[in-house]
Coordinates of C-alpha atoms in Angstrom, one line a residue:
Chain G
M1 CA -13.1 24.1 -29.2
S2 CA -11.2 26.4 -26.9
T3 CA -9.6 24.5 -24.1
E4 CA -9.5 27.8 -22.1
E5 CA -13.1 27.3 -21.1
F6 CA -13.6 25.0 -18.1
C7 CA -16.4 23.5 -16.0
T8 CA -18.9 24.9 -18.5
H9 CA -22.3 23.2 -18.1
L10 CA -23.0 21.5 -21.4
T11 CA -25.9 23.0 -23.5
E12 CA -27.4 21.8 -26.8
L13 CA -25.3 24.4 -28.6
H14 CA -22.1 23.1 -27.0
S15 CA -23.1 19.6 -27.9
K16 CA -23.4 20.5 -31.6
S17 CA -20.1 22.3 -31.5
L18 CA -18.4 19.3 -29.8
L19 CA -19.8 17.1 -32.6
N20 CA -18.7 19.4 -35.4
D21 CA -15.2 20.1 -34.1
N22 CA -14.2 16.5 -33.2
D23 CA -13.9 13.2 -34.9
T24 CA -12.7 10.9 -32.1
F25 CA -14.5 10.2 -28.8
L26 CA -12.9 8.4 -25.9
F27 CA -15.3 7.0 -23.4
D28 CA -14.5 5.7 -19.9
C29 CA -17.0 2.8 -19.2
D30 CA -17.7 2.3 -15.4
G31 CA -19.7 5.2 -14.1
V32 CA -20.1 6.7 -17.6
L33 CA -21.9 4.1 -19.7
W34 CA -22.9 1.8 -16.9
N35 CA -22.6 0.7 -13.3
F36 CA -22.8 -2.9 -14.4
P37 CA -25.2 -4.6 -14.7
Q38 CA -27.2 -1.4 -14.8
I39 CA -26.7 0.4 -18.2
F40 CA -27.3 4.2 -18.0
T41 CA -30.4 5.5 -19.9
G42 CA -29.5 6.7 -23.4
A43 CA -25.8 5.5 -23.2
I44 CA -26.1 2.9 -26.0
E45 CA -28.3 5.3 -28.1
L46 CA -25.5 7.9 -27.8
L47 CA -22.8 5.5 -28.9
N48 CA -24.9 4.3 -31.9
Y49 CA -25.7 7.9 -32.9
L50 CA -22.0 9.0 -32.8
T51 CA -21.0 6.0 -34.8
A52 CA -23.8 6.7 -37.4
Q53 CA -22.4 10.3 -37.7
G54 CA -19.1 8.8 -38.8
K55 CA -17.2 9.4 -35.5
R56 CA -14.6 7.1 -34.2
L57 CA -15.2 5.8 -30.7
F58 CA -12.7 4.2 -28.3
F59 CA -13.5 2.8 -24.8
V60 CA -10.6 3.7 -22.5
T61 CA -10.8 1.8 -19.2
N62 CA -8.3 1.2 -16.4
N63 CA -10.0 -2.1 -15.7
S64 CA -7.4 -4.9 -16.2
T65 CA -9.6 -7.9 -15.4
K66 CA -11.1 -8.1 -18.9
T67 CA -9.6 -8.5 -22.4
Q68 CA -10.5 -6.5 -25.5
D69 CA -12.6 -9.5 -26.6
D70 CA -14.4 -9.6 -23.2
Y71 CA -15.4 -6.0 -23.5
A72 CA -16.4 -6.2 -27.2
K73 CA -18.7 -9.1 -26.3
R74 CA -20.3 -7.0 -23.5
F75 CA -20.9 -4.1 -25.8
N76 CA -22.5 -6.4 -28.4
D77 CA -24.7 -8.0 -25.8
I78 CA -26.1 -4.7 -24.8
G79 CA -26.7 -3.3 -28.2
Y80 CA -23.5 -1.5 -29.5
N81 CA -21.6 -3.2 -32.2
A82 CA -18.0 -2.7 -30.9
K83 CA -14.9 -4.2 -32.4
P84 CA -12.1 -5.5 -30.1
E85 CA -9.7 -2.9 -31.4
Q86 CA -11.9 -0.1 -30.0
I87 CA -11.3 -1.3 -26.5
I88 CA -8.3 0.4 -24.8
C89 CA -8.1 -1.7 -21.7
T90 CA -5.1 -1.9 -19.4
A91 CA -4.4 -5.7 -20.0
W92 CA -4.1 -4.9 -23.8
L93 CA -2.2 -1.7 -23.0
T94 CA 0.4 -3.5 -20.9
A95 CA 1.1 -5.9 -23.8
Q96 CA 1.4 -3.0 -26.3
Y97 CA 3.7 -1.2 -24.0
L98 CA 6.1 -4.2 -23.7
K99 CA 5.9 -4.7 -27.5
S100 CA 6.8 -1.0 -28.0
I101 CA 9.9 -1.3 -25.9
K102 CA 10.8 -4.6 -27.6
F103 CA 10.7 -6.5 -24.3
A104 CA 11.8 -10.1 -24.8
G105 CA 12.1 -11.3 -21.2
K106 CA 9.9 -13.0 -18.6
C107 CA 7.2 -11.3 -16.5
F108 CA 5.9 -12.0 -13.0
V109 CA 2.3 -10.7 -13.2
L110 CA 0.1 -10.0 -10.2
G111 CA -3.2 -10.0 -12.1
M112 CA -6.1 -12.0 -13.5
Q113 CA -6.4 -14.4 -16.5
S114 CA -7.1 -11.3 -18.8
M115 CA -3.5 -10.3 -18.3
K116 CA -2.2 -13.7 -19.3
H117 CA -4.5 -13.7 -22.3
E118 CA -3.4 -10.3 -23.6
L119 CA 0.3 -10.7 -22.9
E120 CA 0.6 -14.2 -24.4
R121 CA -1.3 -12.9 -27.5
E122 CA 1.8 -10.7 -28.0
G123 CA 4.2 -13.6 -27.3
I124 CA 5.2 -12.4 -23.9
T125 CA 6.3 -15.1 -21.4
I126 CA 4.7 -15.1 -18.0
C127 CA 6.4 -17.0 -15.2
G128 CA 4.1 -16.9 -12.1
G129 CA 1.9 -14.5 -10.2
I130 CA -1.5 -15.2 -11.9
G131 CA -4.0 -17.1 -9.8
A132 CA -4.1 -18.2 -6.2
D133 CA -0.8 -18.7 -4.2
P134 CA -1.8 -18.6 -0.6
L135 CA 0.1 -19.6 2.5
A136 CA -1.3 -22.8 4.0
P137 CA -4.4 -21.9 6.0
D138 CA -2.9 -23.0 9.3
A139 CA 0.6 -21.6 8.7
N140 CA 2.0 -19.2 11.3
A141 CA 5.2 -18.4 9.5
V142 CA 6.8 -18.3 6.0
N143 CA 9.6 -20.7 5.2
T144 CA 11.4 -18.9 2.4
N145 CA 13.5 -22.0 1.7
Q146 CA 10.3 -23.6 0.3
L147 CA 9.6 -20.8 -2.2
E148 CA 10.7 -21.0 -5.8
F149 CA 12.0 -17.9 -7.6
D150 CA 12.7 -17.8 -11.3
K151 CA 16.2 -16.4 -12.0
D152 CA 15.1 -15.0 -15.4
V153 CA 12.3 -12.7 -14.3
D154 CA 12.9 -9.3 -16.0
C155 CA 9.7 -7.5 -15.2
V156 CA 7.1 -7.3 -12.5
I157 CA 3.6 -6.2 -13.5
S158 CA 1.1 -5.1 -10.9
A159 CA -2.6 -5.2 -11.9
L160 CA -5.9 -5.7 -10.1
D161 CA -5.4 -9.1 -8.5
L162 CA -8.3 -10.7 -6.6
H163 CA -6.0 -13.5 -5.6
I164 CA -3.4 -11.2 -3.9
S165 CA -1.6 -13.0 -1.1
Y166 CA 1.4 -12.5 1.2
I167 CA 3.5 -15.0 -0.8
K168 CA 2.7 -13.1 -4.0
I169 CA 3.7 -9.7 -2.5
L170 CA 6.9 -11.3 -1.2
K171 CA 7.8 -12.7 -4.6
A172 CA 7.1 -9.4 -6.4
A173 CA 9.2 -7.5 -3.8
T174 CA 12.0 -10.0 -4.0
Y175 CA 12.1 -9.8 -7.8
L176 CA 12.1 -6.0 -7.6
N177 CA 15.1 -6.2 -5.4
R178 CA 17.1 -7.0 -8.5
P179 CA 18.0 -3.6 -9.8
N180 CA 17.5 -4.4 -13.5
V181 CA 14.0 -5.7 -13.2
L182 CA 11.4 -3.5 -14.8
F183 CA 8.4 -2.5 -12.7
L184 CA 5.1 -1.8 -14.4
A185 CA 1.6 -1.1 -13.1
T186 CA -1.6 -1.2 -15.2
N187 CA -3.1 1.7 -13.1
D188 CA -3.3 3.1 -9.7
D189 CA -7.0 3.6 -9.0
A190 CA -7.5 3.3 -5.2
S191 CA -10.9 1.7 -5.5
L192 CA -13.5 0.5 -8.0
P193 CA -16.9 2.2 -8.5
Q194 CA -19.5 0.3 -6.5
S195 CA -23.3 0.5 -6.5
D196 CA -23.6 -0.8 -2.9
E197 CA -21.8 0.3 0.3
T198 CA -18.8 -2.0 0.0
V199 CA -15.4 -0.5 -0.9
M200 CA -13.8 -2.6 -3.6
P201 CA -10.0 -2.1 -3.5
G202 CA -8.6 -1.1 -6.9
A203 CA -5.3 -1.9 -8.5
G204 CA -3.7 1.0 -6.6
S205 CA -4.4 -0.8 -3.3
I206 CA -2.5 -3.9 -4.5
L207 CA 0.2 -1.7 -6.0
S208 CA 0.7 0.2 -2.7
S209 CA 1.6 -3.0 -0.8
I210 CA 4.3 -3.9 -3.4
V211 CA 5.7 -0.3 -3.6
T212 CA 6.0 -0.2 0.2
A213 CA 7.7 -3.7 0.5
S214 CA 10.0 -3.1 -2.5
C215 CA 10.8 0.6 -2.0
R216 CA 10.4 1.0 -5.8
S217 CA 8.2 3.1 -8.0
P218 CA 6.5 1.7 -11.1
T219 CA 5.9 3.1 -14.5
I220 CA 2.1 3.5 -14.5
L221 CA 0.4 2.8 -17.8
G222 CA -3.3 3.6 -17.4
K223 CA -5.2 6.9 -17.1
P224 CA -4.2 9.6 -16.3
H225 CA -0.7 8.6 -17.5
A226 CA 0.6 9.1 -21.0
P227 CA 1.3 5.5 -22.1
M228 CA -2.4 4.9 -22.6
F229 CA -2.7 7.7 -25.2
D230 CA 0.7 6.7 -26.7
A231 CA -0.7 3.2 -27.3
I232 CA -3.8 4.7 -29.1
R233 CA -1.6 6.9 -31.3
L234 CA 0.7 4.0 -32.1
A235 CA -2.2 1.8 -33.2
F236 CA -4.1 4.6 -34.8
P237 CA -1.6 7.3 -36.0
D238 CA -4.3 9.6 -37.4
V239 CA -6.0 10.3 -34.0
D240 CA -5.5 14.0 -33.4
P241 CA -5.9 15.0 -29.7
K242 CA -7.1 18.5 -30.8
R243 CA -10.1 16.8 -32.5
T244 CA -10.7 14.4 -29.6
V245 CA -13.2 14.4 -26.7
M246 CA -12.5 12.5 -23.5
I247 CA -15.7 11.7 -21.6
G248 CA -15.3 10.4 -18.0
D249 CA -16.7 10.4 -14.5
R250 CA -13.4 10.8 -12.5
V251 CA -11.4 14.0 -12.6
E252 CA -8.2 12.4 -11.3
T253 CA -8.0 9.8 -14.0
D254 CA -10.3 10.6 -17.0
I255 CA -10.2 14.4 -17.0
A256 CA -6.6 14.7 -16.1
F257 CA -5.8 12.2 -18.8
G258 CA -7.7 14.1 -21.5
N259 CA -6.4 17.5 -20.5
R260 CA -2.8 16.4 -20.4
Q261 CA -3.1 15.0 -23.9
G262 CA -4.7 18.2 -25.3
A263 CA -8.1 16.7 -25.8
T264 CA -11.4 18.4 -24.9
T265 CA -12.8 17.0 -21.7
L266 CA -16.4 16.3 -20.6
L267 CA -17.2 15.2 -17.1
V268 CA -20.4 13.3 -16.4
F269 CA -21.8 13.4 -12.8
S270 CA -23.0 9.7 -13.0
G271 CA -20.0 8.2 -11.3
A272 CA -17.1 9.0 -9.0
T273 CA -17.0 12.9 -9.1
S274 CA -19.9 14.9 -7.6
E275 CA -20.9 18.4 -8.7
K276 CA -20.0 19.6 -5.2
Y277 CA -16.5 18.2 -5.3
L278 CA -16.0 19.7 -8.8
N279 CA -17.1 23.1 -7.4
T280 CA -14.5 22.8 -4.6
L281 CA -11.8 22.0 -7.1
K282 CA -12.8 25.0 -9.2
Q283 CA -12.7 27.3 -6.3
Q284 CA -9.2 26.0 -5.3
A285 CA -8.0 26.5 -8.9
E286 CA -9.3 30.1 -9.0
K287 CA -7.8 31.0 -5.6
H288 CA -4.5 29.3 -5.7
A289 CA -3.8 29.2 -9.4
I290 CA -2.8 25.6 -9.0
E291 CA -2.7 23.4 -12.1
R292 CA -6.0 23.0 -13.9
D293 CA -5.4 19.4 -15.0
L294 CA -8.4 18.2 -13.0
L295 CA -11.0 20.6 -14.4
P296 CA -13.0 19.5 -17.4
N297 CA -13.9 21.8 -20.2
F298 CA -17.5 20.8 -19.9
C299 CA -19.7 19.0 -17.4
V300 CA -23.1 17.5 -17.6
K301 CA -25.6 15.8 -15.2
Chain Z
M1 CA 24.6 11.5 29.4
S2 CA 24.4 14.5 27.2
T3 CA 22.0 14.0 24.3
E4 CA 23.9 16.7 22.4
E5 CA 26.5 14.2 21.4
F6 CA 25.6 12.1 18.4
C7 CA 27.0 9.2 16.3
T8 CA 29.9 8.9 18.8
H9 CA 31.7 5.6 18.4
L10 CA 31.2 3.8 21.7
T11 CA 34.4 3.3 23.8
E12 CA 34.8 1.4 27.0
L13 CA 34.6 4.7 28.9
H14 CA 31.3 5.5 27.3
S15 CA 30.0 2.1 28.2
K16 CA 30.8 2.6 31.8
S17 CA 29.2 6.0 31.8
L18 CA 26.1 4.6 30.1
L19 CA 25.9 1.9 32.8
N20 CA 26.3 4.4 35.6
D21 CA 23.9 7.0 34.3
N22 CA 21.0 4.8 33.4
D23 CA 18.8 2.2 35.0
T24 CA 16.5 1.1 32.2
F25 CA 17.6 -0.5 28.9
L26 CA 15.3 -1.0 26.0
F27 CA 16.4 -3.5 23.5
D28 CA 15.1 -4.1 20.0
C29 CA 15.4 -7.8 19.2
D30 CA 15.6 -8.7 15.5
G31 CA 19.0 -7.4 14.1
V32 CA 20.2 -6.5 17.6
L33 CA 20.1 -9.7 19.7
W34 CA 19.6 -12.2 16.9
N35 CA 18.7 -12.8 13.3
F36 CA 16.8 -15.9 14.3
P37 CA 17.7 -18.7 14.6
Q38 CA 21.3 -17.2 14.8
I39 CA 21.9 -15.6 18.2
F40 CA 24.6 -12.8 18.1
T41 CA 27.8 -13.6 20.0
G42 CA 27.7 -12.0 23.5
A43 CA 24.1 -10.9 23.3
I44 CA 22.8 -13.2 26.0
E45 CA 25.9 -12.5 28.2
L46 CA 25.2 -8.8 28.0
L47 CA 21.6 -9.2 29.0
N48 CA 22.5 -11.4 32.0
Y49 CA 25.3 -8.9 33.0
L50 CA 23.0 -5.9 32.9
T51 CA 20.3 -7.8 34.9
A52 CA 23.0 -8.8 37.5
Q53 CA 23.9 -5.1 37.8
G54 CA 20.3 -4.4 38.8
K55 CA 19.3 -2.8 35.6
R56 CA 15.7 -3.1 34.3
L57 CA 15.5 -4.5 30.8
F58 CA 12.6 -4.4 28.3
F59 CA 12.4 -5.9 24.8
V60 CA 10.7 -3.5 22.5
T61 CA 9.7 -5.0 19.2
N62 CA 7.4 -4.1 16.4
N63 CA 6.8 -7.8 15.7
S64 CA 3.1 -8.4 16.1
T65 CA 3.1 -12.2 15.2
K66 CA 4.2 -13.2 18.7
T67 CA 2.8 -12.8 22.2
Q68 CA 4.6 -11.7 25.4
D69 CA 4.6 -15.4 26.4
D70 CA 6.0 -16.5 23.1
Y71 CA 8.9 -14.1 23.4
A72 CA 9.6 -14.9 27.1
K73 CA 9.8 -18.6 26.1
R74 CA 12.2 -17.8 23.3
F75 CA 14.5 -15.9 25.8
N76 CA 14.3 -18.6 28.3
D77 CA 15.2 -21.2 25.7
I78 CA 18.3 -19.3 24.7
G79 CA 19.6 -18.6 28.2
Y80 CA 18.1 -15.3 29.5
N81 CA 15.4 -15.6 32.2
A82 CA 12.8 -13.1 30.8
K83 CA 9.4 -12.4 32.4
P84 CA 6.5 -11.9 30.0
E85 CA 6.0 -8.3 31.3
Q86 CA 9.5 -7.4 30.0
I87 CA 8.2 -8.0 26.4
I88 CA 6.8 -4.8 24.8
C89 CA 5.5 -6.4 21.6
T90 CA 2.9 -4.7 19.4
A91 CA 0.2 -7.4 19.9
W92 CA 0.4 -6.7 23.6
L93 CA 0.7 -2.9 22.9
T94 CA -2.5 -2.9 20.8
A95 CA -4.5 -4.4 23.7
Q96 CA -3.0 -2.0 26.2
Y97 CA -3.8 1.0 23.9
L98 CA -7.5 -0.1 23.6
K99 CA -7.6 -0.6 27.3
S100 CA -6.2 2.9 28.0
I101 CA -8.9 4.5 25.9
K102 CA -11.6 2.3 27.6
F103 CA -12.5 0.7 24.2
A104 CA -15.6 -1.5 24.7
G105 CA -16.5 -2.4 21.0
K106 CA -15.7 -5.0 18.4
C107 CA -12.5 -5.2 16.3
F108 CA -11.9 -6.4 12.8
V109 CA -8.2 -7.5 13.0
L110 CA -5.9 -8.2 10.1
G111 CA -3.3 -10.2 11.9
M112 CA -2.1 -13.5 13.3
Q113 CA -3.3 -15.6 16.3
S114 CA -0.9 -13.6 18.5
M115 CA -3.3 -10.6 18.1
K116 CA -6.3 -12.6 19.1
H117 CA -4.5 -14.0 22.1
E118 CA -3.3 -10.6 23.5
L119 CA -6.6 -8.8 22.7
E120 CA -8.9 -11.5 24.2
R121 CA -6.7 -11.5 27.3
E122 CA -7.8 -8.0 27.9
G123 CA -11.5 -8.9 27.2
I124 CA -11.6 -7.3 23.7
T125 CA -14.0 -8.8 21.2
I126 CA -12.7 -9.7 17.8
C127 CA -15.1 -10.3 14.9
G128 CA -13.2 -11.5 11.9
G129 CA -10.0 -10.8 10.0
I130 CA -7.7 -13.3 11.7
G131 CA -6.8 -16.4 9.5
A132 CA -7.4 -17.3 5.9
D133 CA -10.3 -15.7 4.0
P134 CA -9.4 -16.1 0.3
L135 CA -11.5 -15.8 -2.8
A136 CA -12.2 -19.3 -4.3
P137 CA -9.1 -20.3 -6.3
D138 CA -11.0 -20.3 -9.6
A139 CA -13.1 -17.1 -9.0
N140 CA -12.7 -14.3 -11.5
A141 CA -14.9 -11.7 -9.7
V142 CA -16.1 -10.8 -6.2
N143 CA -19.8 -11.2 -5.4
T144 CA -20.3 -8.6 -2.6
N145 CA -23.8 -10.0 -1.9
Q146 CA -22.2 -13.1 -0.5
L147 CA -19.9 -11.3 1.9
E148 CA -20.9 -10.8 5.6
F149 CA -20.2 -7.6 7.4
D150 CA -20.7 -7.1 11.1
K151 CA -22.8 -4.0 11.8
D152 CA -21.1 -3.5 15.2
V153 CA -17.5 -3.2 14.2
D154 CA -16.0 -0.2 15.9
C155 CA -12.3 -0.6 15.1
V156 CA -10.1 -2.0 12.3
I157 CA -6.6 -3.1 13.3
S158 CA -3.9 -3.7 10.8
A159 CA -0.9 -5.8 11.8
L160 CA 1.4 -8.2 10.0
D161 CA -1.0 -10.6 8.3
L162 CA 0.5 -13.6 6.4
H163 CA -3.1 -14.5 5.3
I164 CA -3.8 -11.1 3.7
S165 CA -6.3 -11.5 0.9
Y166 CA -8.4 -9.3 -1.4
I167 CA -11.5 -10.1 0.6
K168 CA -9.8 -9.1 3.8
I169 CA -8.7 -5.7 2.4
L170 CA -12.2 -5.2 1.0
K171 CA -13.7 -5.9 4.4
A172 CA -11.3 -3.6 6.2
A173 CA -11.8 -0.7 3.7
T174 CA -15.6 -1.2 3.9
Y175 CA -15.6 -1.0 7.7
L176 CA -13.3 2.1 7.5
N177 CA -15.9 3.7 5.3
R178 CA -18.0 4.2 8.4
P179 CA -16.7 7.5 9.8
N180 CA -16.7 6.5 13.5
V181 CA -14.7 3.3 13.1
L182 CA -11.3 3.6 14.8
F183 CA -8.3 2.7 12.6
L184 CA -5.2 1.4 14.4
A185 CA -2.0 -0.1 13.0
T186 CA 0.5 -2.1 15.1
N187 CA 3.4 -0.6 13.1
D188 CA 4.5 0.5 9.6
D189 CA 7.7 -1.3 9.0
A190 CA 8.0 -1.8 5.2
S191 CA 9.8 -5.1 5.4
L192 CA 11.3 -7.6 7.9
P193 CA 15.0 -8.2 8.4
Q194 CA 16.0 -11.3 6.4
S195 CA 19.2 -13.3 6.4
D196 CA 18.6 -14.5 2.8
E197 CA 17.9 -12.6 -0.4
T198 CA 14.1 -12.6 -0.1
V199 CA 12.2 -9.4 0.8
M200 CA 9.7 -10.2 3.5
P201 CA 6.9 -7.6 3.4
G202 CA 6.3 -6.0 6.8
A203 CA 3.2 -4.7 8.5
G204 CA 3.6 -1.5 6.6
S205 CA 3.1 -3.3 3.3
I206 CA -0.2 -4.7 4.4
L207 CA -1.2 -1.3 5.9
S208 CA -0.5 0.5 2.6
S209 CA -3.1 -1.5 0.7
I210 CA -5.7 -0.7 3.3
V211 CA -4.8 3.0 3.6
T212 CA -5.0 3.3 -0.2
A213 CA -8.3 1.5 -0.5
S214 CA -9.9 3.3 2.4
C215 CA -8.4 6.8 2.0
R216 CA -7.9 6.8 5.8
S217 CA -4.8 7.2 8.0
P218 CA -4.3 5.0 11.1
T219 CA -3.0 5.7 14.5
I220 CA 0.3 3.8 14.5
L221 CA 1.2 2.3 17.8
G222 CA 4.7 0.8 17.4
K223 CA 8.2 2.4 17.1
P224 CA 8.9 5.2 16.3
H225 CA 5.5 6.4 17.5
A226 CA 4.7 7.5 21.0
P227 CA 2.0 5.0 22.1
M228 CA 4.7 2.3 22.6
F229 CA 6.6 4.4 25.2
D230 CA 3.2 5.6 26.7
A231 CA 2.3 1.9 27.3
I232 CA 5.6 1.3 29.1
R233 CA 5.2 4.3 31.3
L234 CA 1.6 3.3 32.1
A235 CA 2.6 -0.2 33.2
F236 CA 5.9 1.0 34.8
P237 CA 5.4 4.6 36.0
D238 CA 8.9 4.9 37.5
V239 CA 10.6 4.5 34.1
D240 CA 12.5 7.8 33.5
P241 CA 13.4 8.4 29.9
K242 CA 16.4 10.5 31.0
R243 CA 17.8 7.4 32.7
T244 CA 16.9 5.0 29.8
V245 CA 19.0 3.7 26.9
M246 CA 17.3 2.5 23.7
I247 CA 19.5 0.0 21.7
G248 CA 18.5 -0.7 18.1
D249 CA 19.6 -1.5 14.6
R250 CA 17.2 0.7 12.6
V251 CA 17.4 4.5 12.7
E252 CA 13.9 5.1 11.4
T253 CA 12.2 3.1 14.1
D254 CA 14.5 2.4 17.1
I255 CA 16.7 5.5 17.2
A256 CA 13.9 7.9 16.2
F257 CA 11.7 6.3 18.9
G258 CA 14.4 6.6 21.6
N259 CA 15.3 10.2 20.7
R260 CA 11.8 11.4 20.6
Q261 CA 11.2 10.1 24.1
G262 CA 14.3 11.7 25.5
A263 CA 16.3 8.5 26.0
T264 CA 19.9 8.0 25.1
T265 CA 20.2 6.0 21.9
L266 CA 22.7 3.4 20.8
L267 CA 22.8 2.1 17.2
V268 CA 24.3 -1.3 16.5
F269 CA 25.5 -2.1 13.0
S270 CA 24.4 -5.7 13.1
G271 CA 21.0 -5.2 11.4
A272 CA 19.1 -2.8 9.1
T273 CA 21.3 0.4 9.2
S274 CA 24.8 0.3 7.8
E275 CA 27.7 2.6 8.9
K276 CA 27.7 4.1 5.4
Y277 CA 24.1 5.0 5.5
L278 CA 24.5 6.6 9.0
N279 CA 27.4 8.7 7.7
T280 CA 25.2 9.9 4.8
L281 CA 22.4 10.9 7.3
K282 CA 25.0 12.6 9.5
Q283 CA 26.3 14.7 6.6
Q284 CA 22.8 15.6 5.6
A285 CA 22.0 16.7 9.2
E286 CA 25.1 18.8 9.3
K287 CA 24.5 20.5 5.9
H288 CA 20.8 21.1 6.0
A289 CA 20.2 21.4 9.8
I290 CA 17.3 18.9 9.3
E291 CA 15.9 17.2 12.4
R292 CA 18.3 14.9 14.1
D293 CA 15.7 12.3 15.2
L294 CA 17.4 9.6 13.2
L295 CA 20.9 10.2 14.6
P296 CA 21.9 8.0 17.6
N297 CA 23.9 9.4 20.5
F298 CA 26.3 6.4 20.2
C299 CA 27.0 3.7 17.6
V300 CA 28.9 0.4 17.8
K301 CA 30.0 -2.3 15.4

């Protein structure tokens, strides 16, 4: 499949060609397979069809609030027989990244129980940050003398944290003030896809507060950044980007991720990116010859 | 006083000239007069001397967690007889800004009780955001159906909020998703001056999380931005920037603020900006002819 083509509307002929020329299919989940609890029509059928054709499927999600096992269970509940190792979620990814750099220290983790589960499964020590740590409801100031800091923290990890608090940001920024402390972020999505009118802050929103307070920049692991693909290749060395399709709904994460890794990219209009927005990007790319990272090879309604 | 001079080390002769040529003195507080509870030697004596000489003094602080009355009481406690109207704090400033634009709607305010006090004193209605609003400590997800949103919110205000939470960021971002909702920030200081090794996140850290989640940019009221000087001039029309000295410890806020308003600026090395850092900035300005906003006219140890 030529990666010179871009934004081509997918026809039946293209679909056949995509199927013949590739053996690995990476799917984003939210906005592509479902807007939970609503599962998109035909999504599960497509996954089962591809699997029956002998294709290898991975589910590549920036969501850090669930483990591989959580996701596998969800897939099994809705009719696709997924194995945990098919789930490339950022909680698992963070553990794999630390393992790959032979990290042996302690982590302060702003995130949910999923992070604790995946990190501890790889023997990584967590000292604080997970769960609620609020200021007393009637407090009008912070007494830093009453706060406890672990002198052995070597790494601060910023994930989606529904229990984010001033004290937690303070602790993260204070640890990051030690020059040798590693700074990782699961991902930097600004918000989460929502079916109602609320704006759900993403991991990028939590991360911004820590970046601002600490004046430090993290290594970001999730899409569109390379560590996510590196982790797949480390676990499955025979995955060939040239014979891989990345299917997603967000150009900034999914499509940029696939393009940068040399995969064929397919954008679906069921989620974050509208056809109108894609057309704007396409016009900009044609006029200004800017980088084409955000443009998918194919798109489909 | 020529504003062509910059980074001149203050001598006794300069001091006399500053005193003769100016009638208004704007003081930043933290890092200039005190690192509370430690009051800097000579600070109160200087304030009393200037007042005895018939000079007009204002205390210009980005701190939004205290009211004019709170600050006046602090000054009185430590030996300077300050009137509340001499305190230009950002809680007061926010109320004055809304008054100046004849704002008559409802505000969602991420901030402390000081914000409520100053806004309500000007008859401005607050609907939510002040105080604790955490997710239940054992919760692993947000149920947006259980959240209440006020349909009449016209303005979101971001200040230093020690009770920041995911739910509060979510609410702020959701309100800001309404295109006509005004977005104000008291200030964007990344961190607060600290006497110990902790990094205390500033209002800018809280603000970053909301900016990221909402994809909107606020009007920022505090130093180095113009609304702070506008509020002084509105309340005291005879203040002449050409006969005003701004004394501060942080080049990015205090000195940039004074320079942009046409005041004479004096940097003290008792707080955020070191002599070494100032020298670096001076060399950069000389080499690259970049803007000289950050360079004070005078500096003093």
